[in-house]
Amino acid sequence: MPLTMVRKREKKMNLLRPSSIGGFLLSGVATTVLHKAYPVHGNEGVEKNGPLRRKRVEIPKSPIGGNELSSEPDMEDIWEKASRMAKSEIETMRLLKYYGAHEMSMASSDDRPSGPARPPASAPTPPPNERPSGPPVECLMGRTREEYLFDLLVPITPADILNDPSTPQGMAFDYMANDDPALSDPCSSTTIEQRYGLQVLYFSTQGQDWDDNTGWLGDGNECSWYGVECEDDSGLVTRIILPSNNMVGRLTDEMQTLDKLQRLDFFSNSITGSLPTGFSAMTDLVLLDLEENLITGSAFPDTLFDLESLIAYRISNNLVTGTIPQEISGLQNLEQLWAATNQITGNIPTQLAATRKLQSIFLYENLLTGSLPPEFGQLQDLADLRLYNNTLQDPIPSELFGATNLEVLRLEVNFFSDTLPTEIGNLVNLKDLRLNTNSLSGSLPSEIGRLTLLENFIVRNNFFSGEIPNVFENYEQLDFFDVSNANFFGSIPETLFGVSTLRIAYLSNNSLSGTIPSEYSSPPLLRDLFLDGNGLIGTVPEVSGGQLQELTELLVQFNFLTGTMPVSVCSLRNGQLEDLFSDCGGSSPEIECEFPGCCNRCFEGGNTAAAQRYLEKQGKESKGRVWN
């Protein structure tokens, strides 16, 4: 039927165009359906100038017979049929939330899609008769694969970025639209958005250079790609585990497509930039491990606090900055907070203690200031607290020692002052205690004798006074004992040498007096024994056969020891003993010791001037120390 006849019929029926969107679409589509059923011969070809290229709409067969209409049909029947078809198409478009599809399938040569469209590719699009034939794919609704994917992805990524082939998003889109073998029939895929998010990750972190990229960008399901795991048959990704895989580049907001992700592990790569806001969509995330990368920006962005299921947040060894906000108390499931070796500033908020499930807090090697919150003592699950190498100050609160499940307490290299509370004896599960290089003073409480599981006891470089308590008889596994340069006086605690596991004993540069206990040679694993820089008197005790077979360094210089170095000690030089230092120098040596066969370093000790010279040069002349 000629178009003029249709328009006359419309005028004759006095058809009005309602102003509402639904009415407009119904009337417009109904008219277009008439065009579809009875095409105008002057406007039936393939659109040449726009990005939409369609085959000519075939004329439906007449129910009477043939493809030709022998006579003009009744216009009332035509309008009723067109109206039904229009309503059907409108309902389909409403369900698919795609209100421009009718224009793509039925537009004239002057029409354009109402939504954003990707510009034509640099290579010419083949004419319709060169495309593969086959049944139409219904989900496309007249669109090409590229157009369909564009409309699906543009709510995730802005159109200008999606259309830019130099961006990771543009690269991923181009690959999916033209090369992805798994999307030859995009209607058969239920995880297109997820696949897109993973491909953006691949392109944004130079996936072609990963140490292992097996399966990525292949024809397999995303769950078969290296490092990607899916929990069930849904095909939804729940884990991405790619540690130490040479990932170089930024993470993007397209991570939001992985909203069922539970574990994300990019440990030890070269990821840059800040944490993307798209992370906030991953509300099922329980592990986020980005340690040892080059991430910048805030260590605790607002995005983080949307992840209420988070159990482990690991971002140590990056370049993140900012403070720890009070909102961290909202992460009620958090058990691991690892944000060490960064540039985090400010105080540790007391609200951190409101996350009652915390088991480990690693905030060492930052720029934190202020006091240690006493509320930490309320964290009954806390087993590992590491705050060393900051500028924390004030006394260590006695309330802290209410966290009786602590196994590691490392507060070294800060400015903590005043005495060490006696409540430290409550930490009966403690294995690693390091309080060195602070400004602690007063006596070392005898309650340390209750810490029988200690492996490391390190309190060097403080301002203590009084004796080292002789309370180590029940220690079971002490390995490293360091009280050097801590201003102690009195005798060397003999029970220390009753610990069979003792390997390192540093007691240098105090004001210890009395003699060297004869038990000093008892620990079978003893490797380093530093007694230098004290006021010890008497002689060096003999060593029985088979003792100190692991000893590599024995330093006894700058004391007031006398006599001759025992042959049993000198004989150790034939074994593991590398360094034996004593006051065997000068014209009147305090100790007779053959040089260099026995003592390989001789000093002039036994007097204040010589001792002072040693203290001034100890950093240059002392060797072999183990600094943990």
XYZ file of C-alpha atoms in Angstrom:
628
model
C 0.000 0.000 0.000
C 1.442 3.431 -0.799
C 2.456 5.517 2.196
C 0.104 8.305 1.126
C -2.844 5.954 1.471
C -1.784 5.026 4.980
C -1.505 8.666 5.994
C -4.934 9.411 4.470
C -6.379 6.503 6.403
C -4.832 7.818 9.617
C -6.310 11.235 8.962
C -9.688 9.745 8.128
C -9.716 7.817 11.448
C -8.658 11.038 13.218
C -5.784 9.227 14.996
C -4.320 11.405 17.760
C -0.769 11.221 19.118
C -0.884 11.186 22.947
C 1.810 13.138 24.758
C 2.707 10.284 27.125
C 5.719 8.153 26.317
C 3.736 4.940 26.221
C 1.087 6.388 23.938
C 3.679 7.897 21.651
C 5.540 4.624 21.315
C 2.339 2.664 20.699
C 1.162 4.997 17.983
C 4.612 5.336 16.452
C 5.245 1.620 16.426
C 1.801 0.895 15.063
C 2.465 3.179 12.129
C 5.887 1.632 11.673
C 4.376 -1.839 11.724
C 2.220 -0.738 8.816
C 5.404 0.225 7.018
C 6.802 -3.135 7.963
C 3.823 -5.046 6.642
C 3.500 -2.926 3.511
C 6.909 -1.386 2.821
C 7.331 1.724 0.803
C 9.321 0.940 -2.339
C 11.294 4.143 -2.156
C 12.637 3.482 1.321
C 13.200 -0.241 1.678
C 16.962 -0.713 1.213
C 19.808 -1.066 3.672
C 20.730 2.086 5.570
C 23.973 3.375 4.079
C 25.113 6.296 6.176
C 24.621 5.286 9.814
C 26.109 2.619 12.026
C 22.968 0.466 11.691
C 22.911 -1.896 8.711
C 19.886 -4.126 8.290
C 18.611 -6.534 5.706
C 15.509 -5.616 3.811
C 12.379 -6.568 5.735
C 10.697 -9.440 3.949
C 7.051 -9.071 2.995
C 5.034 -11.602 4.988
C 3.196 -14.227 2.985
C -0.470 -13.635 2.420
C -2.719 -16.128 4.198
C -4.496 -16.533 0.882
C -1.348 -17.515 -1.009
C 1.869 -16.069 -2.498
C 3.866 -13.042 -1.456
C 1.956 -10.549 -3.505
C -1.195 -8.807 -2.362
C -3.733 -9.123 -5.179
C -5.994 -6.447 -3.825
C -5.994 -3.715 -1.217
C -6.950 -5.198 2.182
C -9.541 -3.773 4.514
C -7.897 -0.921 6.439
C -9.737 -1.641 9.716
C -8.235 -5.156 9.754
C -4.830 -3.771 8.926
C -4.964 -1.245 11.745
C -6.164 -3.838 14.259
C -3.334 -6.203 13.263
C -0.762 -3.424 13.398
C -1.988 -2.310 16.793
C -1.658 -5.847 18.192
C 1.845 -6.147 16.788
C 2.808 -2.773 18.194
C 1.546 -3.617 21.658
C 3.491 -6.872 21.562
C 6.693 -5.098 20.595
C 6.189 -2.400 23.224
C 5.791 -5.072 25.934
C 8.952 -6.807 24.743
C 10.855 -3.529 24.812
C 9.568 -2.734 28.280
C 10.718 -6.066 29.672
C 14.134 -5.716 28.094
C 14.425 -2.059 29.151
C 15.415 -1.200 25.663
C 13.154 1.478 24.210
C 15.205 2.206 21.170
C 15.183 -1.283 19.672
C 12.202 -0.636 17.417
C 14.122 2.157 15.762
C 17.064 -0.175 15.090
C 14.847 -2.767 13.425
C 12.361 -0.512 11.670
C 13.944 2.938 11.256
C 14.032 4.796 7.986
C 17.267 6.022 6.425
C 17.016 9.285 8.382
C 16.647 7.655 11.812
C 19.393 7.095 14.440
C 19.335 5.106 17.663
C 18.227 7.167 20.643
C 20.967 5.703 22.869
C 24.767 5.996 22.525
C 26.312 4.174 19.595
C 29.876 3.123 18.879
C 31.422 4.826 15.841
C 32.033 2.659 12.790
C 35.142 0.495 12.997
C 38.187 1.494 11.014
C 37.739 -1.554 8.803
C 34.640 -1.404 6.531
C 31.639 -3.372 7.666
C 30.824 -6.139 5.170
C 27.572 -5.774 3.239
C 24.618 -7.856 4.429
C 24.993 -10.549 1.800
C 28.536 -11.289 3.032
C 27.520 -11.968 6.636
C 27.041 -15.540 7.814
C 23.537 -16.754 7.346
C 21.606 -18.496 10.087
C 18.699 -18.095 12.411
C 18.351 -14.606 13.919
C 19.540 -14.143 17.517
C 16.513 -12.868 19.378
C 18.330 -11.009 22.205
C 20.030 -8.754 19.676
C 16.665 -7.296 18.559
C 18.109 -6.203 15.275
C 21.408 -5.003 16.716
C 24.845 -6.193 15.797
C 26.974 -8.045 18.346
C 28.982 -4.874 18.851
C 25.903 -2.747 19.428
C 24.390 -5.299 21.784
C 27.560 -5.446 23.907
C 27.853 -1.665 23.869
C 24.348 -1.230 25.271
C 25.060 -3.887 27.890
C 28.340 -2.358 29.043
C 27.696 1.371 28.834
C 25.965 1.414 32.258
C 29.272 0.106 33.654
C 31.735 2.229 31.680
C 31.083 5.712 30.196
C 30.618 5.655 26.435
C 33.629 7.827 25.671
C 35.948 5.470 27.560
C 34.312 2.392 26.090
C 34.796 3.816 22.604
C 38.446 4.699 23.196
C 40.587 1.791 21.951
C 43.594 3.115 23.870
C 41.955 2.427 27.247
C 41.818 -0.995 28.919
C 38.038 -0.746 28.772
C 38.109 0.023 25.054
C 40.520 -2.837 24.426
C 38.298 -5.260 26.308
C 35.176 -4.065 24.491
C 36.825 -4.281 21.096
C 38.069 -7.794 21.825
C 34.675 -8.963 23.024
C 32.875 -7.407 20.076
C 35.182 -8.694 17.372
C 37.520 -11.443 18.555
C 36.254 -13.208 21.666
C 35.526 -16.778 20.521
C 33.210 -17.350 23.460
C 30.883 -14.558 22.331
C 30.172 -15.598 18.761
C 26.625 -15.953 20.048
C 26.453 -13.368 22.850
C 22.885 -14.412 23.680
C 24.180 -17.734 24.979
C 26.350 -16.088 27.666
C 24.969 -15.175 31.079
C 28.215 -13.670 32.435
C 29.100 -11.025 29.854
C 29.534 -8.243 32.412
C 31.776 -10.448 34.555
C 33.811 -11.483 31.522
C 34.192 -7.829 30.625
C 35.425 -6.946 34.126
C 38.054 -9.678 34.001
C 39.207 -8.663 30.528
C 39.556 -5.043 31.646
C 41.715 -6.332 34.513
C 43.816 -8.248 31.991
C 44.386 -5.217 29.753
C 44.845 -2.728 32.632
C 47.628 -4.810 34.198
C 49.385 -5.899 30.984
C 48.077 -9.422 31.050
C 50.095 -10.369 28.003
C 53.224 -10.104 30.200
C 51.913 -11.956 33.249
C 54.003 -14.863 34.435
C 50.971 -17.076 33.902
C 47.922 -16.061 31.867
C 46.753 -19.525 30.894
C 43.220 -19.468 29.551
C 42.733 -15.711 29.677
C 40.976 -14.300 26.588
C 40.390 -17.853 25.390
C 37.177 -19.569 24.433
C 36.716 -21.201 27.828
C 34.487 -20.098 30.640
C 36.065 -17.485 32.913
C 36.215 -20.088 35.689
C 38.822 -22.001 33.684
C 41.232 -19.052 33.502
C 44.411 -19.204 35.591
C 43.847 -17.853 39.095
C 40.069 -17.579 38.688
C 37.750 -19.810 40.675
C 33.992 -20.210 40.793
C 32.278 -21.758 43.750
C 29.319 -23.489 42.075
C 27.628 -24.122 38.744
C 26.426 -20.542 38.460
C 29.608 -19.549 36.658
C 30.036 -16.517 38.927
C 33.589 -15.770 40.001
C 34.258 -16.008 43.737
C 38.070 -15.999 43.821
C 40.884 -14.327 41.901
C 44.262 -15.498 43.189
C 47.164 -13.987 41.222
C 50.053 -13.380 43.663
C 53.539 -12.660 42.284
C 52.287 -12.752 38.697
C 53.968 -9.637 37.227
C 50.783 -7.593 37.118
C 51.731 -4.040 36.150
C 49.161 -1.244 36.048
C 46.032 0.072 37.725
C 42.876 -1.507 39.009
C 39.690 0.003 37.568
C 36.088 0.555 38.572
C 35.058 -2.316 36.319
C 35.931 -4.580 39.261
C 32.340 -3.826 40.287
C 31.196 -6.492 37.810
C 32.672 -9.126 40.135
C 30.060 -8.578 42.801
C 30.154 -12.192 44.034
C 33.880 -12.125 44.646
C 34.968 -13.439 48.032
C 38.777 -13.555 47.793
C 41.016 -11.156 45.877
C 44.751 -11.822 46.167
C 47.158 -9.674 44.133
C 50.044 -9.952 46.605
C 53.498 -8.907 45.371
C 52.846 -7.384 41.967
C 53.371 -3.870 40.585
C 49.859 -2.488 40.820
C 49.679 1.314 40.934
C 47.007 3.927 41.531
C 44.458 4.068 44.307
C 41.755 1.623 45.304
C 38.892 2.053 42.824
C 35.426 3.010 44.018
C 34.076 0.000 42.152
C 35.331 -2.158 45.014
C 32.265 -1.082 46.989
C 30.116 -3.455 44.897
C 32.072 -6.496 46.098
C 30.082 -6.809 49.298
C 30.774 -10.556 49.637
C 34.523 -9.953 49.814
C 36.191 -11.575 52.826
C 39.865 -11.338 51.766
C 41.488 -8.348 50.080
C 45.243 -8.837 49.755
C 47.125 -6.092 47.903
C 50.365 -6.269 49.898
C 53.705 -5.463 48.266
C 52.513 -3.333 45.376
C 52.828 0.364 44.474
C 49.351 1.504 45.463
C 48.878 5.167 46.389
C 46.039 7.242 47.781
C 44.186 6.649 51.008
C 44.916 3.499 52.952
C 41.325 3.518 54.188
C 39.096 4.930 51.427
C 35.345 5.251 51.943
C 34.909 2.342 49.547
C 36.449 0.017 52.122
C 33.678 0.537 54.630
C 31.047 -0.858 52.253
C 32.736 -4.255 52.529
C 31.016 -5.339 55.714
C 31.882 -9.009 55.165
C 35.605 -8.275 55.074
C 37.700 -10.518 57.316
C 41.218 -9.754 56.075
C 42.427 -6.393 54.739
C 46.068 -6.543 53.691
C 47.710 -3.496 52.146
C 51.167 -3.505 53.722
C 54.249 -2.456 51.775
C 52.620 0.086 49.497
C 52.645 3.882 49.290
C 49.253 4.626 50.811
C 48.712 7.618 53.064
C 46.080 9.263 55.265
C 44.805 8.482 58.728
C 42.862 5.601 60.226
C 39.265 6.853 60.319
C 36.848 6.170 63.135
C 34.547 4.460 60.637
C 36.807 1.421 60.757
C 34.688 0.269 63.682
C 32.016 -0.603 61.103
C 34.064 -3.544 59.858
C 32.732 -5.821 62.550
C 33.966 -9.018 60.895
C 37.543 -7.830 60.480
C 40.147 -10.228 61.863
C 43.311 -9.130 60.037
C 44.327 -5.496 59.596
C 47.669 -5.432 57.807
C 48.661 -1.915 56.711
C 52.348 -1.832 57.640
C 55.220 -0.100 55.839
C 53.235 2.777 54.388
C 52.884 6.486 55.160
C 49.854 6.424 57.433
C 49.725 9.328 59.877
C 47.777 10.457 62.918
C 46.642 8.639 66.041
C 45.372 5.100 66.338
C 41.650 5.651 66.980
C 40.107 3.980 69.991
C 37.265 2.907 67.668
C 39.608 0.325 66.181
C 39.107 -1.689 69.351
C 35.380 -1.838 68.554
C 36.158 -4.407 65.867
C 36.130 -7.118 68.490
C 37.104 -9.990 66.190
C 40.551 -8.605 65.427
C 43.267 -11.234 65.677
C 46.221 -9.393 64.143
C 47.052 -5.704 63.736
C 50.077 -4.806 61.611
C 50.644 -1.040 61.534
C 54.408 -1.035 61.872
C 56.724 1.255 59.893
C 54.298 4.121 59.446
C 54.149 7.670 60.829
C 51.650 7.073 63.613
C 51.689 9.337 66.661
C 49.946 9.607 70.012
C 49.226 6.967 72.622
C 48.494 3.285 72.411
C 44.734 2.902 73.024
C 44.146 1.049 76.300
C 40.968 -0.342 74.699
C 43.157 -2.805 72.824
C 43.167 -4.821 76.024
C 39.512 -5.643 75.340
C 40.384 -7.538 72.158
C 40.208 -11.043 73.521
C 41.009 -12.639 70.158
C 44.037 -10.437 69.516
C 47.100 -12.628 69.063
C 49.532 -10.442 67.106
C 50.080 -6.709 67.659
C 52.888 -5.056 65.703
C 53.256 -1.285 65.978
C 57.021 -0.931 65.787
C 58.878 1.854 63.973
C 56.384 4.646 64.526
C 56.462 7.687 66.800
C 54.032 6.444 69.448
C 54.633 7.788 72.925
C 53.431 7.926 76.539
C 53.414 4.951 78.909
C 52.349 1.506 77.713
C 48.855 1.228 79.244
C 48.464 -1.526 81.808
C 45.039 -2.273 80.307
C 46.774 -3.583 77.182
C 47.790 -6.705 79.071
C 44.151 -7.706 79.370
C 44.501 -9.109 75.840
C 45.725 -12.358 77.296
C 45.734 -14.275 74.009
C 48.567 -12.153 72.670
C 51.388 -14.231 71.246
C 53.337 -11.422 69.558
C 53.802 -7.943 71.029
C 56.177 -5.718 69.092
C 56.352 -2.080 70.170
C 60.024 -1.439 69.448
C 61.462 1.782 68.013
C 58.890 4.202 69.405
C 58.944 6.675 72.288
C 57.103 4.739 74.977
C 58.153 5.933 78.424
C 57.779 5.203 82.119
C 57.864 1.755 83.673
C 56.771 -1.539 82.220
C 53.536 -2.503 84.028
C 53.602 -5.593 86.200
C 50.431 -6.741 84.390
C 52.713 -7.920 81.610
C 52.811 -11.189 83.532
C 49.222 -11.834 82.374
C 50.441 -12.553 78.841
C 51.137 -16.207 79.512
C 50.711 -17.086 75.836
C 53.311 -14.577 74.666
C 56.080 -15.898 72.426
C 57.615 -12.726 70.999
C 58.191 -9.633 73.174
C 60.116 -6.722 71.672
C 60.210 -3.403 73.477
C 63.657 -2.256 72.417
C 64.622 1.289 71.473
C 62.090 3.186 73.540
C 62.413 5.324 76.669
C 61.286 2.787 79.222
C 62.642 3.221 82.739
C 62.386 1.747 86.210
C 62.805 -1.893 87.119
C 62.080 -4.810 84.856
C 59.183 -6.511 86.689
C 59.819 -9.983 88.029
C 56.442 -10.980 86.558
C 58.280 -11.644 83.305
C 59.048 -15.000 84.885
C 55.484 -16.048 84.037
C 56.136 -15.627 80.303
C 57.472 -19.147 80.022
C 56.585 -19.563 76.332
C 58.743 -16.661 75.211
C 61.042 -17.274 72.285
C 62.229 -13.672 71.831
C 62.873 -11.369 74.785
C 64.282 -8.095 73.446
C 64.363 -4.900 75.549
C 67.700 -3.360 74.510
C 68.283 0.380 74.205
C 66.117 1.610 77.073
C 66.709 3.350 80.404
C 65.897 0.645 82.904
C 67.442 0.540 86.345
C 67.994 -2.290 88.759
C 68.844 -5.923 88.128
C 67.738 -8.350 85.474
C 65.350 -10.627 87.409
C 66.704 -14.133 87.835
C 63.376 -15.764 86.888
C 64.031 -17.828 83.750
C 64.091 -21.300 85.270
C 60.691 -22.244 83.794
C 61.291 -20.910 80.317
C 60.755 -23.640 77.754
C 61.755 -22.243 74.371
C 63.725 -19.016 74.749
C 65.864 -18.452 71.679
C 66.844 -14.777 71.529
C 67.611 -12.760 74.671
C 68.760 -9.152 74.264
C 69.046 -6.710 77.171
C 72.079 -4.809 75.861
C 72.559 -1.098 76.403
C 69.587 -0.909 78.775
C 71.287 0.424 81.929
C 70.938 -2.736 84.001
C 73.260 -3.480 86.912
C 73.737 -6.362 89.293
C 74.662 -9.935 88.496
C 74.097 -11.922 85.333
C 70.990 -14.088 85.958
C 72.318 -17.632 86.135
C 68.888 -19.189 85.418
C 69.180 -17.744 81.910
C 71.802 -20.360 81.060
C 69.571 -23.141 82.279
C 67.333 -22.682 79.211
C 68.424 -25.395 76.811
C 67.006 -23.657 73.755
C 68.998 -20.422 74.220
C 70.823 -19.455 71.031
C 71.513 -15.695 71.306
C 72.392 -13.864 74.533
C 73.293 -10.167 74.274
C 74.052 -8.456 77.597
C 76.533 -5.858 76.318
C 77.020 -2.322 77.573
C 75.276 -2.364 80.893
C 76.755 -2.042 84.391
C 76.642 -5.718 85.241
C 79.001 -6.850 87.957
C 80.124 -10.020 89.628
C 81.527 -13.052 87.858
C 80.537 -14.944 84.739
C 78.299 -17.810 85.919
C 79.868 -21.218 85.458
C 76.559 -22.288 83.830
C 77.294 -20.031 80.858
C 78.506 -23.023 78.829
C 75.406 -25.168 79.443
C 73.069 -24.196 76.550
C 73.910 -26.654 73.755
C 72.626 -24.343 71.012
C 74.326 -21.153 72.197
C 75.745 -19.305 69.192
C 76.401 -15.723 70.343
C 77.344 -14.652 73.894
C 78.079 -10.915 74.271
C 79.173 -9.853 77.763
C 81.329 -6.898 76.688
C 81.152 -3.385 78.111
C 80.252 -4.247 81.691
C 82.077 -4.389 85.028
C 82.561 -8.156 85.321
C 85.385 -9.490 87.480
C 87.120 -12.799 88.009
C 88.227 -15.191 85.283
C 86.623 -16.743 82.231
C 85.287 -20.149 83.377
C 86.449 -23.405 81.859
C 84.344 -25.230 79.265
C 83.697 -28.944 79.658
C 84.149 -31.311 76.748
C 81.337 -31.210 74.213
C 79.985 -27.865 75.402
C 79.491 -24.748 73.258
C 79.992 -26.650 70.030
C 77.744 -24.182 68.210
C 79.382 -21.033 69.608
C 80.573 -18.609 66.920
C 81.149 -15.400 68.948
C 82.283 -14.847 72.534
C 82.850 -11.192 73.481
C 84.192 -10.416 76.963
C 86.246 -7.266 76.335
C 85.928 -4.024 78.295
C 85.393 -5.650 81.648
C 87.701 -6.240 84.619
C 88.377 -9.892 83.948
C 91.791 -11.280 84.763
C 93.820 -14.477 84.490
C 94.472 -16.579 81.430
C 91.979 -17.559 78.757
C 91.281 -21.252 79.416
C 92.667 -23.720 76.906
C 89.230 -25.328 76.734
C 87.870 -22.031 75.441
C 90.763 -21.535 73.002
C 90.164 -25.023 71.610
C 86.741 -23.854 70.438
C 88.588 -21.854 67.768
C 89.190 -25.174 66.046
C 85.439 -25.563 65.684
C 82.693 -23.001 65.053
C 84.133 -20.168 67.152
C 85.132 -17.346 64.821
C 85.458 -14.377 67.177
C 86.974 -14.402 70.646
C 87.485 -10.832 71.900
C 89.075 -9.998 75.259
C 91.175 -7.407 77.110
C 94.428 -8.985 75.974
C 95.951 -5.834 74.450
C 98.443 -3.244 75.637
C 101.633 -3.568 77.569
C 99.866 -4.902 80.658
C 96.919 -6.980 79.424
C 94.243 -7.928 81.946
C 93.850 -11.339 80.321
C 96.600 -13.493 78.953
C 95.401 -14.809 75.616
C 97.465 -15.912 72.635
C 96.936 -13.657 69.646
C 95.696 -14.513 67.080
C 95.628 -18.260 67.687
C 93.163 -17.960 70.546
C 91.908 -14.381 70.863
C 91.651 -12.803 67.439
C 90.919 -9.308 68.814
C 92.684 -7.790 71.813
C 91.503 -4.604 73.552
C 92.865 -2.458 76.363
C 90.093 -2.767 78.892
C 89.831 -2.758 82.638
C 89.790 1.015 83.026
C 87.231 3.756 82.524
C 89.083 5.551 79.714
C 89.414 2.397 77.641
C 85.807 1.457 78.262
C 84.643 4.914 77.158
C 86.643 4.634 73.952
C 84.967 1.338 73.242
C 81.504 2.713 73.853
C 82.165 5.540 71.401
C 83.385 3.177 68.719
C 81.162 0.184 69.339
C 79.155 0.755 66.177
C 82.324 0.388 64.076
C 84.224 -2.235 66.035
C 81.454 -4.568 67.170
C 80.658 -7.298 64.697
C 78.481 -10.308 64.271
C 75.443 -9.036 66.152
C 72.027 -10.243 65.145
C 69.534 -7.393 65.146
C 65.923 -8.574 64.896
